[in-house]
Coordinates of C-alpha atoms and ligand atoms in Angstrom, one line a residue:
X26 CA -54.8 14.9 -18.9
X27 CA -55.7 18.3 -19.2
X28 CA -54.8 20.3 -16.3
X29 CA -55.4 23.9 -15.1
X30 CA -53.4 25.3 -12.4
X31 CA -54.2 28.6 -10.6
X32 CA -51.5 30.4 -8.9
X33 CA -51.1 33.9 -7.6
X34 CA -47.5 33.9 -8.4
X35 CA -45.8 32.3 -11.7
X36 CA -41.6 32.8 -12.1
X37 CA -40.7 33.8 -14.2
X38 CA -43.3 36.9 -14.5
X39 CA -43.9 37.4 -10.8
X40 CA -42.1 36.1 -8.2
X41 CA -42.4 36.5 -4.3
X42 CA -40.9 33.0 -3.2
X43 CA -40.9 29.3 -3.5
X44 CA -44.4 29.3 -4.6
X45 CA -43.5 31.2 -8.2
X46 CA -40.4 28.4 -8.4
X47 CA -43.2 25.8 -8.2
X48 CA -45.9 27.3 -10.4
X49 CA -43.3 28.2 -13.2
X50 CA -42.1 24.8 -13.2
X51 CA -43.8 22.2 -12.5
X52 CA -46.2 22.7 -15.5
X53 CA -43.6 22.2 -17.9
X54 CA -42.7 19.0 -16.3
X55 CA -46.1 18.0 -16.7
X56 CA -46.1 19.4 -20.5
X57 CA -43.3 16.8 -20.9
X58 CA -44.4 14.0 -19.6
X59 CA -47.5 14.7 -22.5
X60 CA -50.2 16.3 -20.4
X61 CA -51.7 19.8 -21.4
X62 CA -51.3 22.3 -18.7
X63 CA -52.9 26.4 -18.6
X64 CA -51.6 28.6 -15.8
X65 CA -54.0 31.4 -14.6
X66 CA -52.8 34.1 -12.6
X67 CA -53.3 37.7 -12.5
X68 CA -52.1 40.1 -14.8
X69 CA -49.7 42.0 -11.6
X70 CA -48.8 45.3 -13.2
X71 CA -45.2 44.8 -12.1
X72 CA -45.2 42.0 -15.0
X73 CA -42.6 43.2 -17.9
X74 CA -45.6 42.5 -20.9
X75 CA -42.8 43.6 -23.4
X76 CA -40.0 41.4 -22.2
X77 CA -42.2 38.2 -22.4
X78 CA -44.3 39.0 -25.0
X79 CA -47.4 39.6 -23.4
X80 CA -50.4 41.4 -25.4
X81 CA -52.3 43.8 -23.2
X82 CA -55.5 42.5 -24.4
X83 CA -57.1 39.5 -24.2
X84 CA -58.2 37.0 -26.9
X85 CA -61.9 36.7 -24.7
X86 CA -63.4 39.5 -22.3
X87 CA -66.2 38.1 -19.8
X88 CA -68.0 40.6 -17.9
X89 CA -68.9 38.8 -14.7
X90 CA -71.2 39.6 -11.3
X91 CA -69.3 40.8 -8.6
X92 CA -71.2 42.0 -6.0
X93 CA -73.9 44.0 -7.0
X94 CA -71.5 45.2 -10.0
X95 CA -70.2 43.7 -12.6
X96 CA -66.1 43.5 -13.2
X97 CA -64.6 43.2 -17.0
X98 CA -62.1 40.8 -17.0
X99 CA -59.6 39.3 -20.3
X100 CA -57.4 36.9 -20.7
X101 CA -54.3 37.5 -22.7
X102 CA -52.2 34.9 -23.0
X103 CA -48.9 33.5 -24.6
X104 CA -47.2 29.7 -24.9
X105 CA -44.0 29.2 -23.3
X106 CA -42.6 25.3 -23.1
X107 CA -45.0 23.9 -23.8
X108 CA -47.3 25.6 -21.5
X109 CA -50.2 28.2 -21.8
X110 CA -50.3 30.7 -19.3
X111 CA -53.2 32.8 -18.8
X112 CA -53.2 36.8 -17.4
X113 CA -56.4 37.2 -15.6
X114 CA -56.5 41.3 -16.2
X115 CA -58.9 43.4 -14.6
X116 CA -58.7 46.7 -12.7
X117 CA -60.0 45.5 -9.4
X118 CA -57.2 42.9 -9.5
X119 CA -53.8 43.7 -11.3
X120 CA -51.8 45.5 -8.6
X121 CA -48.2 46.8 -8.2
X122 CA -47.6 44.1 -5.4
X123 CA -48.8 40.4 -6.0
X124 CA -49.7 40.6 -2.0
X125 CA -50.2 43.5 0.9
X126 CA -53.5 45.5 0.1
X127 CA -56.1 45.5 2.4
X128 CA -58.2 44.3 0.1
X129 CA -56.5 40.8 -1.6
X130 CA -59.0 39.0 -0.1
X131 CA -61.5 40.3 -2.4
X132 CA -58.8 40.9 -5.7
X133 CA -58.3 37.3 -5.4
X134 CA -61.8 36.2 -4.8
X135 CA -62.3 37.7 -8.4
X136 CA -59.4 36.0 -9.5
X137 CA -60.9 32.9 -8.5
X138 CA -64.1 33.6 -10.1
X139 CA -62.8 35.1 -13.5
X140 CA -60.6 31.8 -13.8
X141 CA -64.3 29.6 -13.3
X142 CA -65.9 31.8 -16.4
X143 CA -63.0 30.7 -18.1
X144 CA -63.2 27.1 -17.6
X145 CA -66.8 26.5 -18.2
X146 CA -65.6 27.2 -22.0
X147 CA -63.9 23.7 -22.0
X148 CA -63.5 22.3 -18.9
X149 CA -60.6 20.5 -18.0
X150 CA -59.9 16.8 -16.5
X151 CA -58.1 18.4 -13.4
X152 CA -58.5 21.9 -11.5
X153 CA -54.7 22.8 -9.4
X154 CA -55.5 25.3 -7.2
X155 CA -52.7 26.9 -4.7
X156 CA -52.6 28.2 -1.9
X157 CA -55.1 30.8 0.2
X158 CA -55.5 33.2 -3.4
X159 CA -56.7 30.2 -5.8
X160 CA -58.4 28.6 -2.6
X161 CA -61.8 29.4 -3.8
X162 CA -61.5 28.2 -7.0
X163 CA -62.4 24.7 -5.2
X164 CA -65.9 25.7 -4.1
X165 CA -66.8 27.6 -6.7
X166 CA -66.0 24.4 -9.3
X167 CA -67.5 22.3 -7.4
X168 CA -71.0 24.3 -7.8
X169 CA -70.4 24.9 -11.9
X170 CA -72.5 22.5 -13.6
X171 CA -70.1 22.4 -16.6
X172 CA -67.1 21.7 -14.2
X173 CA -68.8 18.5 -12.5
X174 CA -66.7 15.9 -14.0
X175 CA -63.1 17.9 -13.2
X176 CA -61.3 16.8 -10.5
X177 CA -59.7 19.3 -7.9
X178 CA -56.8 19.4 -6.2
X179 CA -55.7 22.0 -3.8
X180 CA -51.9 22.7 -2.6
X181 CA -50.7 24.0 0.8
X182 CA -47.2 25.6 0.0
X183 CA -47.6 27.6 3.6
X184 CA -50.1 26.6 6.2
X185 CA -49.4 30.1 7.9
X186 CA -51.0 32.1 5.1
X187 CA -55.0 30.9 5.5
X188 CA -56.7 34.3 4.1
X189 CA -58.6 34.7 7.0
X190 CA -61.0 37.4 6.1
X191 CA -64.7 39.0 6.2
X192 CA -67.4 36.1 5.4
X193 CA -68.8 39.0 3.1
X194 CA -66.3 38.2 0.3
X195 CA -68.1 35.1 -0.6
X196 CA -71.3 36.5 -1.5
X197 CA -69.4 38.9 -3.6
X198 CA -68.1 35.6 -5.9
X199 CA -71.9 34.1 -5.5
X200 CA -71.0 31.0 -2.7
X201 CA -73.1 30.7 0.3
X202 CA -71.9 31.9 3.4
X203 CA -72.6 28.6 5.9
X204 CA -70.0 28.7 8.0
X205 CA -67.1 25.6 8.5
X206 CA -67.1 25.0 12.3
X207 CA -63.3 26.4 12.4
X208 CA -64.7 29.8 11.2
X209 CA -65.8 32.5 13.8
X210 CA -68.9 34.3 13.3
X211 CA -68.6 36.6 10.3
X212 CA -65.0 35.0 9.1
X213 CA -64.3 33.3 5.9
X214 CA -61.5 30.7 5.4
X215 CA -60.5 30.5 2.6
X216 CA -57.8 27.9 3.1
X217 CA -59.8 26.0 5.2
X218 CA -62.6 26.1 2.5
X219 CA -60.1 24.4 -0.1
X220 CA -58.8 22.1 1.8
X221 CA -62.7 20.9 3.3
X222 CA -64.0 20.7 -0.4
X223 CA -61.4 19.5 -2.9
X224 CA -61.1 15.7 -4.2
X225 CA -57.3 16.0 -2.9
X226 CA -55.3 17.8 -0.5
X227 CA -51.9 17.7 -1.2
X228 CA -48.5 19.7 0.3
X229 CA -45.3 20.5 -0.8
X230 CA -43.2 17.4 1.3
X231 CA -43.5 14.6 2.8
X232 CA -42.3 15.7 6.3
X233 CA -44.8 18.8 6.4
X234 CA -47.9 16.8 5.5
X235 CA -46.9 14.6 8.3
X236 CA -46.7 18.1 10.8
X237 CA -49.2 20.0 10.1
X238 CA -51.5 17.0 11.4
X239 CA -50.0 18.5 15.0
X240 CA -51.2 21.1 17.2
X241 CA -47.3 22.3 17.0
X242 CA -47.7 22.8 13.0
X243 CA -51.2 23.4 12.4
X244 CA -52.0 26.4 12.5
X245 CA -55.5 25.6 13.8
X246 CA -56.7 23.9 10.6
X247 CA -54.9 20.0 12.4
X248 CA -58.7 19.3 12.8
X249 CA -59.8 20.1 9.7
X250 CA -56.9 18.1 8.0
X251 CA -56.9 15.1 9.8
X252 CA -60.5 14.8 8.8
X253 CA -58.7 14.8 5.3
X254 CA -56.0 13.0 6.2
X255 CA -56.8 9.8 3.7
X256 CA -57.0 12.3 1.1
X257 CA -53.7 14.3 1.9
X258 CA -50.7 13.5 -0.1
X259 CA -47.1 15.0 0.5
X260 CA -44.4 16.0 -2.9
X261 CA -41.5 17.7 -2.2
X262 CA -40.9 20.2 -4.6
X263 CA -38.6 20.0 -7.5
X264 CA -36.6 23.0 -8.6
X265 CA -35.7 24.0 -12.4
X266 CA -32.9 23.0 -12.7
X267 CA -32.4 24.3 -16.2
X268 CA -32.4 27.5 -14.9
X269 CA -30.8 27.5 -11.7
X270 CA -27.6 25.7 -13.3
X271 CA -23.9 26.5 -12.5
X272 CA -22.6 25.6 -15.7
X273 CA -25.1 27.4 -17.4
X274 CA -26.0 30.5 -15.2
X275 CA -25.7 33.8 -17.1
X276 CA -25.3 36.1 -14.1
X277 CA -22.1 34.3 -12.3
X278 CA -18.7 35.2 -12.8
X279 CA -17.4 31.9 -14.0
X280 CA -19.7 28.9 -14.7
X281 CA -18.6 25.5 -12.9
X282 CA -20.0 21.8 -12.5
X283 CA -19.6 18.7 -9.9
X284 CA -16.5 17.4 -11.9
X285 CA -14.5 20.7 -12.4
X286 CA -15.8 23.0 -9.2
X287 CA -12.9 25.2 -10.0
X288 CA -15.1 28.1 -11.0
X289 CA -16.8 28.5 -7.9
X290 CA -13.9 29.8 -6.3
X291 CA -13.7 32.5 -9.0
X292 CA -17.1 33.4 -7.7
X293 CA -16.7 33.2 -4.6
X294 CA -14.1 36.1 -5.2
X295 CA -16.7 38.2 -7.2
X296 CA -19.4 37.7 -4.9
X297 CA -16.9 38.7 -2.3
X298 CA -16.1 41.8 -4.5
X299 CA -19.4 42.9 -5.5
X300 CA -20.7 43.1 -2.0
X301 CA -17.5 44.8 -0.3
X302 CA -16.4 41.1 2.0
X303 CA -12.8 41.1 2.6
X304 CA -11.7 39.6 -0.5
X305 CA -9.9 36.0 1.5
X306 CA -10.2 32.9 -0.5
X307 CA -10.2 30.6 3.0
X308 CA -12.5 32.5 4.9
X309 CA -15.9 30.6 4.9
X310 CA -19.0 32.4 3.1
X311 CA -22.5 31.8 4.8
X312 CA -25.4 32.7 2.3
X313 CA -28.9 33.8 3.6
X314 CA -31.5 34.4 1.0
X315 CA -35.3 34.5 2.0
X316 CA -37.4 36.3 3.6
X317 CA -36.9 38.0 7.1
X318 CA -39.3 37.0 9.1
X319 CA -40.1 34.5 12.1
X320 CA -40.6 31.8 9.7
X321 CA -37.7 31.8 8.4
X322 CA -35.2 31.6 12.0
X323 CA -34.2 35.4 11.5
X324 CA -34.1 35.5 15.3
X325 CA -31.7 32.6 15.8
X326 CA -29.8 34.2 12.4
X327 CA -28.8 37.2 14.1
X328 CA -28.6 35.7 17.9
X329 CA -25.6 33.9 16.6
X330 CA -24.4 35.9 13.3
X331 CA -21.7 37.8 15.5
X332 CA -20.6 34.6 16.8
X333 CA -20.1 33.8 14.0
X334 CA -18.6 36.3 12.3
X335 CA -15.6 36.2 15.6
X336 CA -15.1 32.4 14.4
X337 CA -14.0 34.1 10.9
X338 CA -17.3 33.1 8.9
X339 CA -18.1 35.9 6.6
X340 CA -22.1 36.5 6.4
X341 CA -24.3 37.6 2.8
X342 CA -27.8 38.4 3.8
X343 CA -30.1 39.2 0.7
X344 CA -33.9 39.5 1.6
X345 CA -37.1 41.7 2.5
X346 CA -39.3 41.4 5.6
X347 CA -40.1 42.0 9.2
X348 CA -39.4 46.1 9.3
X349 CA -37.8 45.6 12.9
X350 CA -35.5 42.4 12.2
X351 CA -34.5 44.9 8.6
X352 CA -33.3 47.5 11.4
X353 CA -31.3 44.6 13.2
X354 CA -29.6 43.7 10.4
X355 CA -28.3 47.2 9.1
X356 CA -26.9 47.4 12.9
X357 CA -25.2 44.3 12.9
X358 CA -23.8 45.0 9.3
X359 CA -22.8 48.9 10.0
X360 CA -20.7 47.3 12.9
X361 CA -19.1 44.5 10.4
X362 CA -17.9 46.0 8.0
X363 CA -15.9 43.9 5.5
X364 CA -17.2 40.7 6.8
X365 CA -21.3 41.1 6.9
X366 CA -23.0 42.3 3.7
X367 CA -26.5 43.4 3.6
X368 CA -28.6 43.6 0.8
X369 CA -32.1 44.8 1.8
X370 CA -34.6 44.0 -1.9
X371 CA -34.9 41.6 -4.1
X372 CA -32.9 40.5 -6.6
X373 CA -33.0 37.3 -8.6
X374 CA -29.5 37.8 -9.9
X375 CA -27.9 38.9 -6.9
X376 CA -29.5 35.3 -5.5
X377 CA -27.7 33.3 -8.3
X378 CA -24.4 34.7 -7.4
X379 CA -24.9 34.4 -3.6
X380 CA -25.8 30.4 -4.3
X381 CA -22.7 30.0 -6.5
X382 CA -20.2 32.2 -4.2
X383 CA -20.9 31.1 -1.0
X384 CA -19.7 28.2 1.0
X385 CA -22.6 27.3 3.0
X386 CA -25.9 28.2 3.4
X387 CA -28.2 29.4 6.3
X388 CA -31.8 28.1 7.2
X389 CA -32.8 27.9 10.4
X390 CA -36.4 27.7 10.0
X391 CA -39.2 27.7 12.6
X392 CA -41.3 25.4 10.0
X393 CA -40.7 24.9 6.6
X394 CA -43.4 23.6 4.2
X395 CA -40.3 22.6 2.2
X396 CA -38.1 25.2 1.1
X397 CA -36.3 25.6 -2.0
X398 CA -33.5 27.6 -0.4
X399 CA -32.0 24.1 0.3
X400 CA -32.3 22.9 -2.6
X401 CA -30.6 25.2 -5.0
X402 CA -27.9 25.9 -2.6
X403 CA -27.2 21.6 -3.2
X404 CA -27.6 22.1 -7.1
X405 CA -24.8 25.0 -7.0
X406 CA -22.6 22.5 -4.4
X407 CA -22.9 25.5 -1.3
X408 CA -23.5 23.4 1.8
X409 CA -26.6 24.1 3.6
X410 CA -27.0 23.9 7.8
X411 CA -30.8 23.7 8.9
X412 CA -33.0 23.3 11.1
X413 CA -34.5 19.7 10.8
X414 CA -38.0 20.5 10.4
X415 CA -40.6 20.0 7.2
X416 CA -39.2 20.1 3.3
X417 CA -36.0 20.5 5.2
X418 CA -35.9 17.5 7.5
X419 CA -37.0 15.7 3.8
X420 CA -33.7 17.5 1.5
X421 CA -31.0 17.3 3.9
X422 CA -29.2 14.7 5.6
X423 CA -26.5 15.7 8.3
X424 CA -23.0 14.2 7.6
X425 CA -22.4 14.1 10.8
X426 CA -25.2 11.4 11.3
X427 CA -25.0 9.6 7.7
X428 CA -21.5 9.3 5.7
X429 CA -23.6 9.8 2.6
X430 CA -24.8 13.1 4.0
X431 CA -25.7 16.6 2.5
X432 CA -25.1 19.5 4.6
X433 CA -25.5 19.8 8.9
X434 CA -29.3 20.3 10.2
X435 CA -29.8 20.8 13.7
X436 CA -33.5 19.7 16.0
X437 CA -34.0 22.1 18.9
X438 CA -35.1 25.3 18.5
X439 CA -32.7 27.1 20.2
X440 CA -29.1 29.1 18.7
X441 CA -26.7 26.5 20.9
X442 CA -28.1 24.1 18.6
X443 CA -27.8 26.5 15.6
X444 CA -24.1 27.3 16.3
X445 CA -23.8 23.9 17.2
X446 CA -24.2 22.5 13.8
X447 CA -22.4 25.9 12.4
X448 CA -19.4 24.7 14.6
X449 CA -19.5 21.3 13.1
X450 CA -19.8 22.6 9.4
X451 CA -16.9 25.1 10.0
X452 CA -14.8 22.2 11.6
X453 CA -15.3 20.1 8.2
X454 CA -14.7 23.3 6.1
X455 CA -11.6 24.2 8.1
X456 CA -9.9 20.8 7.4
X457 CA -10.7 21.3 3.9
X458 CA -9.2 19.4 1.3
X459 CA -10.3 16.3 -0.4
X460 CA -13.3 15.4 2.4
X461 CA -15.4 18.9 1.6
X462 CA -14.7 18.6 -2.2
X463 CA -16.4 15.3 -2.2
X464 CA -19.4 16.5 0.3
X465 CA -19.6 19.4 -2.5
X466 CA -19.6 16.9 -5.3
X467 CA -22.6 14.7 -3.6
X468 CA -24.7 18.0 -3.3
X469 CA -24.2 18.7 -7.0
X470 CA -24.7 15.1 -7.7
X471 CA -28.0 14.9 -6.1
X472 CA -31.1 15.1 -8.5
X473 CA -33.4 17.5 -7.1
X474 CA -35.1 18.0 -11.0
X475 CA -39.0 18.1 -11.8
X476 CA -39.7 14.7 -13.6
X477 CA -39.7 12.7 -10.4
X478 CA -41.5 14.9 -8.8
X479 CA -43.8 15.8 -11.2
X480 CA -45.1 11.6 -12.0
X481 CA -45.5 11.7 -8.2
X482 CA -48.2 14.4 -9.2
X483 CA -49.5 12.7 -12.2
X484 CA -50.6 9.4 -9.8
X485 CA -52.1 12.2 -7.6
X486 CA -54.2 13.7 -10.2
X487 CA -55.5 10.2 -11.0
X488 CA -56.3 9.5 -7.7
X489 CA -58.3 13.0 -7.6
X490 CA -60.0 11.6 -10.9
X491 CA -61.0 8.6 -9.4
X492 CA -62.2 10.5 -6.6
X493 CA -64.4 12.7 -8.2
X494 CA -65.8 10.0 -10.2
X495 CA -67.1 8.5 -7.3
X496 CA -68.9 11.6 -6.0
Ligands
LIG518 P1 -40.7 31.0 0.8 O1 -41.3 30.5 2.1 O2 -40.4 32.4 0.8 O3 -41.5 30.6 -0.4 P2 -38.7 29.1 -0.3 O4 -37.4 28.7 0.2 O5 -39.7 28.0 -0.6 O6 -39.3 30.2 0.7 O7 -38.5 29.9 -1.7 C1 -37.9 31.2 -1.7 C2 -37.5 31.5 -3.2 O8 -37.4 32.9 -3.4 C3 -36.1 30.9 -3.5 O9 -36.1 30.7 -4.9 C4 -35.2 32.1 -3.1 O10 -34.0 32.1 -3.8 C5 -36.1 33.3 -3.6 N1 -35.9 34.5 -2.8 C6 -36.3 34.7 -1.5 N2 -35.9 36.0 -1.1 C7 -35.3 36.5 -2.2 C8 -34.7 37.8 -2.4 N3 -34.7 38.8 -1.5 N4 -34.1 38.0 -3.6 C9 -34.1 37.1 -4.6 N5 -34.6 35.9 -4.4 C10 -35.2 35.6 -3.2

């Protein structure tokens, strides 16, 4: 088949989150099962051009409506496994930031509509769209004449992101402006637009497509999806694990694998090291990477991180978010010194070391479309304790509850539940020994790579084939 994907973030040229994990890998999954996949996404002007290769010009230039203007848009591009990725570069588009300008709604709206113009050229069999950025790529395929026969699909990796905006960006990208009956008067959904007109709706696990059917998970749009719900599959994600590999990982102290783990406890002492934690080999490392925000618990993380630090637990945060819960957290790490380390940024590297140092890792999410946190923490055998709710519910299975389990996940809300399963974990770590090397060596074991995943998407893409066929 051949398959375009649109994306606003691809790793490795742009990342944000879990969404760059999944549009820089699951492609070349699909490449190797024989299928022909292009990426589009914008040319971001934080992209290092030089280190990947990247010409500054494109190999086509369309000048396309826009309003009552016109915008200039090219399409350099380069191969990489077995995958063609295209820049979509124009000045109203390629930004510092991939997201947080006032006017993204628009930047991607031209993104959406630059990728059509492409397209039309030689369409393909399938058209991936994700999330609210490539969201109106689905309507505006489904009016090209040349794109009639290609089957869309459109991803939810995060409900919570919609790209609510001004109905006036759709006449901008030539669509009509009749309203969807979850819009308010002079509102555009562009989520809700995707997920109303593609063949196939699809999300990023099992357990989240089964949620955001609820009032409690969907974000308004439960209506809207349960109208689609024959048409609404549910993947969990893959990750690539070529790259996030602890025998093979360039940035880590001392490389390691499930049948000699005896390098991880040389980077636990780096990690420990780098990031000024008391350099003790027993006491147990708790990883947080992600973004600080709501989503992501950071209100149960630092209602119980002293606790937690008086039981002995040693805390690395790395992340970027909320600016008030980034003021918590340089508090709570001024006053634990030596067993709290905050890094406020982001830094890819620093993330490696953190997954291979650490003992355990820390996601107590509100929801969780699925969450790749989990799942590379498993691949570098650090133990993670969540919250039992979407991808995560789907990844990990509490020891406690099944002998053949992964890590500690807790249900309720709340941080007595939180500390609870913390308590639990730091029980089993305490008594050490031959029990936690074996729940280490499971994580490691367990095969969290693309393939399966990615023939999962294949049947989906016939399904969206047939689908279209039939309108
Ligand atoms: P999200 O909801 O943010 O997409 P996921 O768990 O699905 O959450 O994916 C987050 C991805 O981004 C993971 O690969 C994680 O390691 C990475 N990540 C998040 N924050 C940072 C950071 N501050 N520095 C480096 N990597 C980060």
């Amino acid at each position: 088949m051949r398959i375009s994907f649109a994306a606003a973030e691809v790793a490795p040229y742009a990342k944000v989150g879990g969404l760059a994990d999944v549009a820089g890998s699951l492609p070349q999954a699909l490449a190797s099962l024989g299928h022909d996949v292009t990426v589009y996404m914008p040319y971001h002007r934080s992209i290092d051009a030089q280190k990947f290769g990247i010409p500054t010009a494109g190999a086509r230039t369309h000048s396309i409506p826009y309003g009552a203007a016109r915008a200039r848009i090219e399409y350099p591009e380069i191969s990489r496994d077995g995958v063609r990725t295209v820049f979509v570069r124009s000045v109203r588009i390629g930004r510092d930031k991939v997201y947080g300008y006032d006017d993204d709604a628009k930047r991607y709206a031209l993104f959406c509509r630059a990728v059509v113009e492409d397209l039309v050229d030689t369409p393909p069999d399938v058209v991936h769209a994700h999330d609210w950025h490539a969201a109106l790529l689905v309507p505006l395929a489904a009016r090209a004449r040349q794109l009639r026969k290609a089957a869309t699909v459109f991803t939810i990796h995060n409900l919570a992101y919609q790209g609510r905006t001004s109905a006036a960006v759709l006449k901008l990208v030539g669509l009509p402006r009749a309203r969807l009956p979850i819009e308010d008067r002079g509102e555009a959904n562009l989520m809700a637009r995707a997920i109303a007109a593609a063949d196939i709706v699809s999300t990023v696990s099992e357990r989240y497509a089964e949620e955001i059917l609820t009032p409690e998970f969907g974000e308004r749009l439960e209506g809207l999806l349960r109208k689609r719900q024959a048409d609404l599959w549910g993947i969990t994600n893959g990750i690539d694990t070529k790259f996030f590999d602890p025998a093979q990982d360039p940035h880590i102290a001392a490389p390691y694998e499930a049948d000699d783990q005896s390098g991880k406890a040389i980077d636990k002492a780096a990690l420990q090291k780098e990031t000024g934690l008391q350099r003790d080999a027993a006491a147990p490392i708790f990883g947080v990477i992600g973004r600080l925000v709501e989503q992501k618990g950071v209100d149960l993380l630092t209602a119980v991180a002293p606790w937690l630090l008086e039981k002995g637990g040693q805390l690395v945060v790395l992340g970027t978010g909320d600016p008030a819960y980034e003021q918590k957290w340089r508090d709570l790490a001024a006053k634990n010194k030596g067993r709290l380390a905050l890094t406020l940024g982001f830094d890819g590297a620093l993330a490696q070391r953190i997954y291979a140092g650490a003992d355990l890792f820390l996601m107590p999410s509100r929801f969780e479309p699925c969450g790749l946190g989990q799942l590379i923490s498993l691949r570098y055998g650090t133990i993670p304790v969540v919250r039992a709710v979407g991808g995560l519910a789907t990844t990990v299975r509490d020891v406690d509850a099944d002998p053949r389990g992964n890590g500690f996940s807790f249900i309720k809300y709340e941080s007595a539940a939180f500390s609870d399963a913390i308590a639990r974990a730091l029980h089993r770590y305490k008594a050490d020994g031959e029990p936690w090397r074996q729940l280490r060596t499971r994580a490691m074991h367990e095969d969290h790579s693309w393939p399966a995943a990615a023939k999962r998407y294949v049947e989906m893409y016939m399904a969206a084939a047939k689908a279209r066929r039939a309108a």
